[in-house]
Amino acid sequence: DQQVKQNSPSLSVQEGRISILNCDYTNSMFDYFLWYKKYPAEGPTFLISISSIKDKNEDGRFTVFLNKSAKHLSLHIVPSQPGDSAVYFCAASGGWETSGSRLTFGEGTQLTVNP
Amino acid sequence: DVKVTQSSRYLVKRTGEKVFLECVQDMDHENMFWYRQDPGLGLRLIYFSYDVKMKEKGDIPEGYSVSREKKERFSLILESASTNQTSMYLCASKMGTAGNTIYFGEGSWLTVV
């Protein structure tokens, strides 16, 4: 049962344009969402997060939008740069006691930004 | 900066061998995790620990065990390695409360032949 789903395995955009990565979740207990970026042969690094009490969080070129009613979040990168080329993972947590600390990840989306 | 260190970056082991993957974090985090990453499957949680000597199964614990004798160290054990355990293994740590960021190590590439 995939509780966090990233339906696009890959995305290709031109440098300077907007990249939009999407993520859907099924568990209504999730109340905190994060995006991680991963380069090959490295561990994922934290990018940006959002709490369920917000619908938008912005950090420089990165903005995350949350639509709770649709159980959908998206990451916008604008303008996209070649160095943004990586795999992006959506993750969610929340609800249970000790398990509230764990993150459930999506499958990842490979973003390629072409010069 | 939070530092999560995985002792081995690349390992090659034979089928049936016992394999230990070690992880150390330097931020006094209560929670530690072991994930594996496989193409198209994302990051899947194997085990996690919310305190010393405490552990909980994740989504794919079969074939694995863990040990947390000290707060800073979390070990993943493959009792009898099999080829389907060839993967990238990622250790992570996090402060206690939900909603905090999880920090990853650089990963350990394990090949079982």
PDB file of C-alpha atoms in Angstrom:
ATOM      1  CA  ASP A   1       0.000   0.000   0.000  1.00  0.00           C
ATOM      2  CA  GLN A   2       1.823   3.062  -1.307  1.00  0.00           C
ATOM      3  CA  GLN A   3       0.729   5.884   0.986  1.00  0.00           C
ATOM      4  CA  VAL A   4       2.845   8.515  -0.729  1.00  0.00           C
ATOM      5  CA  LYS A   5       2.888   8.481  -4.499  1.00  0.00           C
ATOM      6  CA  GLN A   6       4.902  10.369  -7.069  1.00  0.00           C
ATOM      7  CA  ASN A   7       3.347   9.429 -10.375  1.00  0.00           C
ATOM      8  CA  SER A   8       5.984  10.937 -12.649  1.00  0.00           C
ATOM      9  CA  PRO A   9       9.251   8.979 -12.633  1.00  0.00           C
ATOM     10  CA  SER A  10      10.956  11.701 -14.646  1.00  0.00           C
ATOM     11  CA  LEU A  11      10.640  15.334 -15.680  1.00  0.00           C
ATOM     12  CA  SER A  12      12.709  17.336 -18.130  1.00  0.00           C
ATOM     13  CA  VAL A  13      12.684  21.156 -18.283  1.00  0.00           C
ATOM     14  CA  GLN A  14      14.728  23.928 -19.860  1.00  0.00           C
ATOM     15  CA  GLU A  15      17.031  26.059 -17.761  1.00  0.00           C
ATOM     16  CA  GLY A  16      15.240  29.180 -16.532  1.00  0.00           C
ATOM     17  CA  ARG A  17      11.761  27.649 -16.761  1.00  0.00           C
ATOM     18  CA  ILE A  18       9.606  26.390 -13.924  1.00  0.00           C
ATOM     19  CA  SER A  19       9.825  22.798 -12.667  1.00  0.00           C
ATOM     20  CA  ILE A  20       6.726  21.375 -10.998  1.00  0.00           C
ATOM     21  CA  LEU A  21       6.994  18.095  -9.149  1.00  0.00           C
ATOM     22  CA  ASN A  22       3.850  16.463  -7.819  1.00  0.00           C
ATOM     23  CA  CYS A  23       3.044  14.160  -4.934  1.00  0.00           C
ATOM     24  CA  ASP A  24      -0.165  12.547  -3.696  1.00  0.00           C
ATOM     25  CA  TYR A  25      -0.844  10.880  -0.370  1.00  0.00           C
ATOM     26  CA  THR A  26      -3.635   8.701   0.958  1.00  0.00           C
ATOM     27  CA  ASN A  27      -3.218   8.764   4.739  1.00  0.00           C
ATOM     28  CA  SER A  28      -5.250  11.573   6.296  1.00  0.00           C
ATOM     29  CA  MET A  29      -3.164  11.298   9.481  1.00  0.00           C
ATOM     30  CA  PHE A  30      -0.145  12.801   7.729  1.00  0.00           C
ATOM     31  CA  ASP A  31       0.386  16.352   8.969  1.00  0.00           C
ATOM     32  CA  TYR A  32       3.921  17.225   7.933  1.00  0.00           C
ATOM     33  CA  PHE A  33       5.425  17.003   4.486  1.00  0.00           C
ATOM     34  CA  LEU A  34       8.965  17.337   3.217  1.00  0.00           C
ATOM     35  CA  TRP A  35      10.876  17.341  -0.023  1.00  0.00           C
ATOM     36  CA  TYR A  36      14.332  15.828  -0.314  1.00  0.00           C
ATOM     37  CA  LYS A  37      16.821  16.049  -3.138  1.00  0.00           C
ATOM     38  CA  LYS A  38      19.235  13.260  -3.960  1.00  0.00           C
ATOM     39  CA  TYR A  39      22.281  13.176  -6.201  1.00  0.00           C
ATOM     40  CA  PRO A  40      23.670   9.804  -7.343  1.00  0.00           C
ATOM     41  CA  ALA A  41      25.829   8.010  -4.750  1.00  0.00           C
ATOM     42  CA  GLU A  42      24.896  10.526  -2.044  1.00  0.00           C
ATOM     43  CA  GLY A  43      22.348  10.551   0.743  1.00  0.00           C
ATOM     44  CA  PRO A  44      19.171  12.636   0.361  1.00  0.00           C
ATOM     45  CA  THR A  45      19.357  16.215   1.602  1.00  0.00           C
ATOM     46  CA  PHE A  46      16.469  18.170   3.037  1.00  0.00           C
ATOM     47  CA  LEU A  47      15.044  20.834   0.739  1.00  0.00           C
ATOM     48  CA  ILE A  48      11.831  22.285   2.135  1.00  0.00           C
ATOM     49  CA  SER A  49       8.898  21.303   4.324  1.00  0.00           C
ATOM     50  CA  ILE A  50       5.331  22.291   5.083  1.00  0.00           C
ATOM     51  CA  SER A  51       2.983  21.710   7.983  1.00  0.00           C
ATOM     52  CA  SER A  52      -0.637  20.830   7.378  1.00  0.00           C
ATOM     53  CA  ILE A  53      -1.717  24.103   8.969  1.00  0.00           C
ATOM     54  CA  LYS A  54      -0.261  25.952   5.975  1.00  0.00           C
ATOM     55  CA  ASP A  55      -0.969  25.748   2.271  1.00  0.00           C
ATOM     56  CA  LYS A  56       2.265  27.298   1.019  1.00  0.00           C
ATOM     57  CA  ASN A  57       5.866  27.575   2.101  1.00  0.00           C
ATOM     58  CA  GLU A  58       8.555  29.405   0.180  1.00  0.00           C
ATOM     59  CA  ASP A  59      12.348  29.324   0.412  1.00  0.00           C
ATOM     60  CA  GLY A  60      14.199  31.157  -2.313  1.00  0.00           C
ATOM     61  CA  ARG A  61      13.593  29.437  -5.645  1.00  0.00           C
ATOM     62  CA  PHE A  62      11.634  26.625  -3.992  1.00  0.00           C
ATOM     63  CA  THR A  63       7.946  26.732  -3.067  1.00  0.00           C
ATOM     64  CA  VAL A  64       5.848  23.890  -1.751  1.00  0.00           C
ATOM     65  CA  PHE A  65       2.063  23.965  -2.057  1.00  0.00           C
ATOM     66  CA  LEU A  66      -0.270  21.765  -0.037  1.00  0.00           C
ATOM     67  CA  ASN A  67      -3.882  20.999  -0.958  1.00  0.00           C
ATOM     68  CA  LYS A  68      -5.238  19.013   1.981  1.00  0.00           C
ATOM     69  CA  SER A  69      -8.653  18.373   0.519  1.00  0.00           C
ATOM     70  CA  ALA A  70      -7.062  16.790  -2.555  1.00  0.00           C
ATOM     71  CA  LYS A  71      -4.275  15.166  -0.512  1.00  0.00           C
ATOM     72  CA  HIS A  72      -1.818  16.640  -2.960  1.00  0.00           C
ATOM     73  CA  LEU A  73       1.371  18.623  -2.700  1.00  0.00           C
ATOM     74  CA  SER A  74       3.686  20.077  -5.273  1.00  0.00           C
ATOM     75  CA  LEU A  75       7.177  21.515  -5.392  1.00  0.00           C
ATOM     76  CA  HIS A  76       7.847  24.460  -7.682  1.00  0.00           C
ATOM     77  CA  ILE A  77      11.374  25.401  -8.649  1.00  0.00           C
ATOM     78  CA  VAL A  78      11.746  28.695 -10.448  1.00  0.00           C
ATOM     79  CA  PRO A  79      13.936  29.455 -12.242  1.00  0.00           C
ATOM     80  CA  SER A  80      15.270  25.936 -12.766  1.00  0.00           C
ATOM     81  CA  GLN A  81      19.042  25.507 -12.990  1.00  0.00           C
ATOM     82  CA  PRO A  82      21.164  22.627 -14.329  1.00  0.00           C
ATOM     83  CA  GLY A  83      22.435  22.008 -10.782  1.00  0.00           C
ATOM     84  CA  ASP A  84      18.856  21.173  -9.776  1.00  0.00           C
ATOM     85  CA  SER A  85      19.083  17.958 -11.804  1.00  0.00           C
ATOM     86  CA  ALA A  86      18.576  15.220  -9.205  1.00  0.00           C
ATOM     87  CA  VAL A  87      15.994  12.800  -7.872  1.00  0.00           C
ATOM     88  CA  TYR A  88      13.361  14.502  -5.724  1.00  0.00           C
ATOM     89  CA  PHE A  89      11.557  12.589  -3.026  1.00  0.00           C
ATOM     90  CA  CYS A  90       8.349  13.620  -1.363  1.00  0.00           C
ATOM     91  CA  ALA A  91       7.902  12.439   2.242  1.00  0.00           C
ATOM     92  CA  ALA A  92       5.191  12.597   4.895  1.00  0.00           C
ATOM     93  CA  SER A  93       4.867  11.990   8.612  1.00  0.00           C
ATOM     94  CA  GLY A  94       2.360  12.347  11.400  1.00  0.00           C
ATOM     95  CA  GLY A  95      -0.292  10.855  13.565  1.00  0.00           C
ATOM     96  CA  TRP A  96       0.866   7.985  15.643  1.00  0.00           C
ATOM     97  CA  GLU A  97       2.925   8.110  18.840  1.00  0.00           C
ATOM     98  CA  THR A  98       6.468   6.890  18.301  1.00  0.00           C
ATOM     99  CA  SER A  99       5.686   6.225  14.681  1.00  0.00           C
ATOM    100  CA  GLY A 100       4.954   9.903  14.250  1.00  0.00           C
ATOM    101  CA  SER A 101       8.671  10.345  13.915  1.00  0.00           C
ATOM    102  CA  ARG A 102       9.011   8.148  10.871  1.00  0.00           C
ATOM    103  CA  LEU A 103       8.824   9.413   7.311  1.00  0.00           C
ATOM    104  CA  THR A 104       7.053   7.651   4.471  1.00  0.00           C
ATOM    105  CA  PHE A 105       8.623   8.404   1.092  1.00  0.00           C
ATOM    106  CA  GLY A 106       7.355   8.441  -2.439  1.00  0.00           C
ATOM    107  CA  GLU A 107       9.086   6.681  -5.335  1.00  0.00           C
ATOM    108  CA  GLY A 108      10.991   9.769  -6.426  1.00  0.00           C
ATOM    109  CA  THR A 109      11.028  11.902  -9.602  1.00  0.00           C
ATOM    110  CA  GLN A 110      14.179  12.353 -11.659  1.00  0.00           C
ATOM    111  CA  LEU A 111      14.403  16.010 -12.662  1.00  0.00           C
ATOM    112  CA  THR A 112      16.667  16.932 -15.552  1.00  0.00           C
ATOM    113  CA  VAL A 113      17.273  20.615 -16.271  1.00  0.00           C
ATOM    114  CA  ASN A 114      18.717  21.141 -19.735  1.00  0.00           C
ATOM    115  CA  PRO A 115      21.044  24.115 -20.383  1.00  0.00           C
TER     116      PRO A 115
ATOM    117  CA  ASP B   1      25.780  20.751  10.992  1.00  0.00           C
ATOM    118  CA  VAL B   2      24.309  17.346  11.706  1.00  0.00           C
ATOM    119  CA  LYS B   3      26.639  14.535  10.780  1.00  0.00           C
ATOM    120  CA  VAL B   4      25.394  11.024  10.078  1.00  0.00           C
ATOM    121  CA  THR B   5      28.271   8.727   9.249  1.00  0.00           C
ATOM    122  CA  GLN B   6      27.950   5.317   7.667  1.00  0.00           C
ATOM    123  CA  SER B   7      31.052   3.231   8.160  1.00  0.00           C
ATOM    124  CA  SER B   8      31.187   1.541   4.754  1.00  0.00           C
ATOM    125  CA  ARG B   9      30.379   3.179   1.428  1.00  0.00           C
ATOM    126  CA  TYR B  10      30.820   0.119  -0.780  1.00  0.00           C
ATOM    127  CA  LEU B  11      30.644  -3.537   0.188  1.00  0.00           C
ATOM    128  CA  VAL B  12      30.588  -6.787  -1.741  1.00  0.00           C
ATOM    129  CA  LYS B  13      29.456  -9.841   0.198  1.00  0.00           C
ATOM    130  CA  ARG B  14      28.686 -13.448  -0.646  1.00  0.00           C
ATOM    131  CA  THR B  15      25.273 -15.053  -0.344  1.00  0.00           C
ATOM    132  CA  GLY B  16      24.764 -16.398   3.180  1.00  0.00           C
ATOM    133  CA  GLU B  17      27.282 -14.093   4.834  1.00  0.00           C
ATOM    134  CA  LYS B  18      26.360 -12.065   7.889  1.00  0.00           C
ATOM    135  CA  VAL B  19      26.646  -8.361   7.130  1.00  0.00           C
ATOM    136  CA  PHE B  20      26.898  -5.441   9.550  1.00  0.00           C
ATOM    137  CA  LEU B  21      26.198  -1.868   8.480  1.00  0.00           C
ATOM    138  CA  GLU B  22      27.150   0.710  11.075  1.00  0.00           C
ATOM    139  CA  CYS B  23      25.823   4.230  11.510  1.00  0.00           C
ATOM    140  CA  VAL B  24      26.807   6.983  13.935  1.00  0.00           C
ATOM    141  CA  GLN B  25      25.203  10.392  14.466  1.00  0.00           C
ATOM    142  CA  ASP B  26      26.674  13.278  16.398  1.00  0.00           C
ATOM    143  CA  MET B  27      23.606  15.347  17.325  1.00  0.00           C
ATOM    144  CA  ASP B  28      22.177  13.381  20.246  1.00  0.00           C
ATOM    145  CA  HIS B  29      19.067  12.542  18.216  1.00  0.00           C
ATOM    146  CA  GLU B  30      16.558  10.182  19.780  1.00  0.00           C
ATOM    147  CA  ASN B  31      15.395   8.647  16.527  1.00  0.00           C
ATOM    148  CA  MET B  32      17.457   6.662  14.059  1.00  0.00           C
ATOM    149  CA  PHE B  33      16.361   4.886  10.887  1.00  0.00           C
ATOM    150  CA  TRP B  34      17.517   2.447   8.254  1.00  0.00           C
ATOM    151  CA  TYR B  35      16.088   2.775   4.752  1.00  0.00           C
ATOM    152  CA  ARG B  36      16.939   1.092   1.505  1.00  0.00           C
ATOM    153  CA  GLN B  37      16.673   2.741  -1.877  1.00  0.00           C
ATOM    154  CA  ASP B  38      15.811   0.805  -5.017  1.00  0.00           C
ATOM    155  CA  PRO B  39      14.991   2.238  -8.450  1.00  0.00           C
ATOM    156  CA  GLY B  40      11.272   2.873  -8.862  1.00  0.00           C
ATOM    157  CA  LEU B  41      10.538   1.980  -5.255  1.00  0.00           C
ATOM    158  CA  GLY B  42      11.806   5.076  -3.501  1.00  0.00           C
ATOM    159  CA  LEU B  43      13.052   4.893   0.070  1.00  0.00           C
ATOM    160  CA  ARG B  44      11.591   2.061   2.091  1.00  0.00           C
ATOM    161  CA  LEU B  45      11.894   1.896   5.864  1.00  0.00           C
ATOM    162  CA  ILE B  46      13.485  -1.261   7.224  1.00  0.00           C
ATOM    163  CA  TYR B  47      13.671  -0.510  10.964  1.00  0.00           C
ATOM    164  CA  PHE B  48      13.743   2.482  13.224  1.00  0.00           C
ATOM    165  CA  SER B  49      14.652   3.170  16.814  1.00  0.00           C
ATOM    166  CA  TYR B  50      13.205   5.897  19.024  1.00  0.00           C
ATOM    167  CA  ASP B  51      15.473   5.288  22.005  1.00  0.00           C
ATOM    168  CA  VAL B  52      18.398   3.165  23.147  1.00  0.00           C
ATOM    169  CA  LYS B  53      17.516  -0.533  22.984  1.00  0.00           C
ATOM    170  CA  MET B  54      14.110   0.334  21.489  1.00  0.00           C
ATOM    171  CA  LYS B  55      13.244  -0.612  17.937  1.00  0.00           C
ATOM    172  CA  GLU B  56      10.256  -0.900  15.677  1.00  0.00           C
ATOM    173  CA  LYS B  57       9.796  -2.678  12.389  1.00  0.00           C
ATOM    174  CA  GLY B  58       9.368  -0.590   9.321  1.00  0.00           C
ATOM    175  CA  ASP B  59       7.775  -1.626   6.078  1.00  0.00           C
ATOM    176  CA  ILE B  60      10.293  -4.266   4.973  1.00  0.00           C
ATOM    177  CA  PRO B  61      11.994  -5.785   8.054  1.00  0.00           C
ATOM    178  CA  GLU B  62      12.212  -9.360   6.768  1.00  0.00           C
ATOM    179  CA  GLY B  63      15.796 -10.609   6.572  1.00  0.00           C
ATOM    180  CA  TYR B  64      17.121  -7.757   8.729  1.00  0.00           C
ATOM    181  CA  SER B  65      17.705  -7.026  12.386  1.00  0.00           C
ATOM    182  CA  VAL B  66      19.034  -3.957  14.194  1.00  0.00           C
ATOM    183  CA  SER B  67      20.936  -3.034  17.315  1.00  0.00           C
ATOM    184  CA  ARG B  68      20.960   0.215  19.282  1.00  0.00           C
ATOM    185  CA  GLU B  69      23.145  -0.168  22.380  1.00  0.00           C
ATOM    186  CA  LYS B  70      24.190   3.487  22.477  1.00  0.00           C
ATOM    187  CA  LYS B  71      22.219   6.565  21.535  1.00  0.00           C
ATOM    188  CA  GLU B  72      24.599   7.647  18.805  1.00  0.00           C
ATOM    189  CA  ARG B  73      24.955   4.282  17.070  1.00  0.00           C
ATOM    190  CA  PHE B  74      22.452   2.219  15.092  1.00  0.00           C
ATOM    191  CA  SER B  75      23.505  -0.972  13.353  1.00  0.00           C
ATOM    192  CA  LEU B  76      21.730  -2.886  10.606  1.00  0.00           C
ATOM    193  CA  ILE B  77      22.390  -6.614  10.426  1.00  0.00           C
ATOM    194  CA  LEU B  78      21.715  -8.919   7.522  1.00  0.00           C
ATOM    195  CA  GLU B  79      21.706 -12.321   9.175  1.00  0.00           C
ATOM    196  CA  SER B  80      22.224 -14.254   5.940  1.00  0.00           C
ATOM    197  CA  ALA B  81      22.703 -12.011   2.943  1.00  0.00           C
ATOM    198  CA  SER B  82      20.792 -12.783  -0.222  1.00  0.00           C
ATOM    199  CA  THR B  83      21.061 -11.335  -3.724  1.00  0.00           C
ATOM    200  CA  ASN B  84      17.725  -9.507  -3.356  1.00  0.00           C
ATOM    201  CA  GLN B  85      19.323  -7.468  -0.595  1.00  0.00           C
ATOM    202  CA  THR B  86      21.659  -5.839  -3.077  1.00  0.00           C
ATOM    203  CA  SER B  87      20.757  -2.185  -2.654  1.00  0.00           C
ATOM    204  CA  MET B  88      21.740   1.219  -1.353  1.00  0.00           C
ATOM    205  CA  TYR B  89      21.234   1.442   2.399  1.00  0.00           C
ATOM    206  CA  LEU B  90      20.642   4.804   4.027  1.00  0.00           C
ATOM    207  CA  CYS B  91      20.901   5.583   7.709  1.00  0.00           C
ATOM    208  CA  ALA B  92      19.164   8.657   9.103  1.00  0.00           C
ATOM    209  CA  SER B  93      18.571  10.421  12.402  1.00  0.00           C
ATOM    210  CA  LYS B  94      16.055  12.912  13.754  1.00  0.00           C
ATOM    211  CA  MET B  95      15.174  14.791  16.901  1.00  0.00           C
ATOM    212  CA  GLY B  96      12.342  13.415  18.981  1.00  0.00           C
ATOM    213  CA  THR B  97       9.200  15.233  17.952  1.00  0.00           C
ATOM    214  CA  ALA B  98       7.264  14.646  14.785  1.00  0.00           C
ATOM    215  CA  GLY B  99       7.680  17.409  12.273  1.00  0.00           C
ATOM    216  CA  ASN B 100      11.410  17.697  12.520  1.00  0.00           C
ATOM    217  CA  THR B 101      13.804  17.176   9.667  1.00  0.00           C
ATOM    218  CA  ILE B 102      15.412  13.789   9.172  1.00  0.00           C
ATOM    219  CA  TYR B 103      19.109  13.801   8.272  1.00  0.00           C
ATOM    220  CA  PHE B 104      20.685  11.130   6.095  1.00  0.00           C
ATOM    221  CA  GLY B 105      24.115   9.627   5.834  1.00  0.00           C
ATOM    222  CA  GLU B 106      25.826   9.245   2.486  1.00  0.00           C
ATOM    223  CA  GLY B 107      24.632   5.705   1.958  1.00  0.00           C
ATOM    224  CA  SER B 108      26.186   2.262   1.775  1.00  0.00           C
ATOM    225  CA  TRP B 109      26.153   0.365  -1.505  1.00  0.00           C
ATOM    226  CA  LEU B 110      25.849  -3.336  -0.807  1.00  0.00           C
ATOM    227  CA  THR B 111      26.265  -5.932  -3.519  1.00  0.00           C
ATOM    228  CA  VAL B 112      25.502  -9.548  -2.647  1.00  0.00           C
ATOM    229  CA  VAL B 113      26.948 -12.072  -5.103  1.00  0.00           C
TER     230      VAL B 113
END
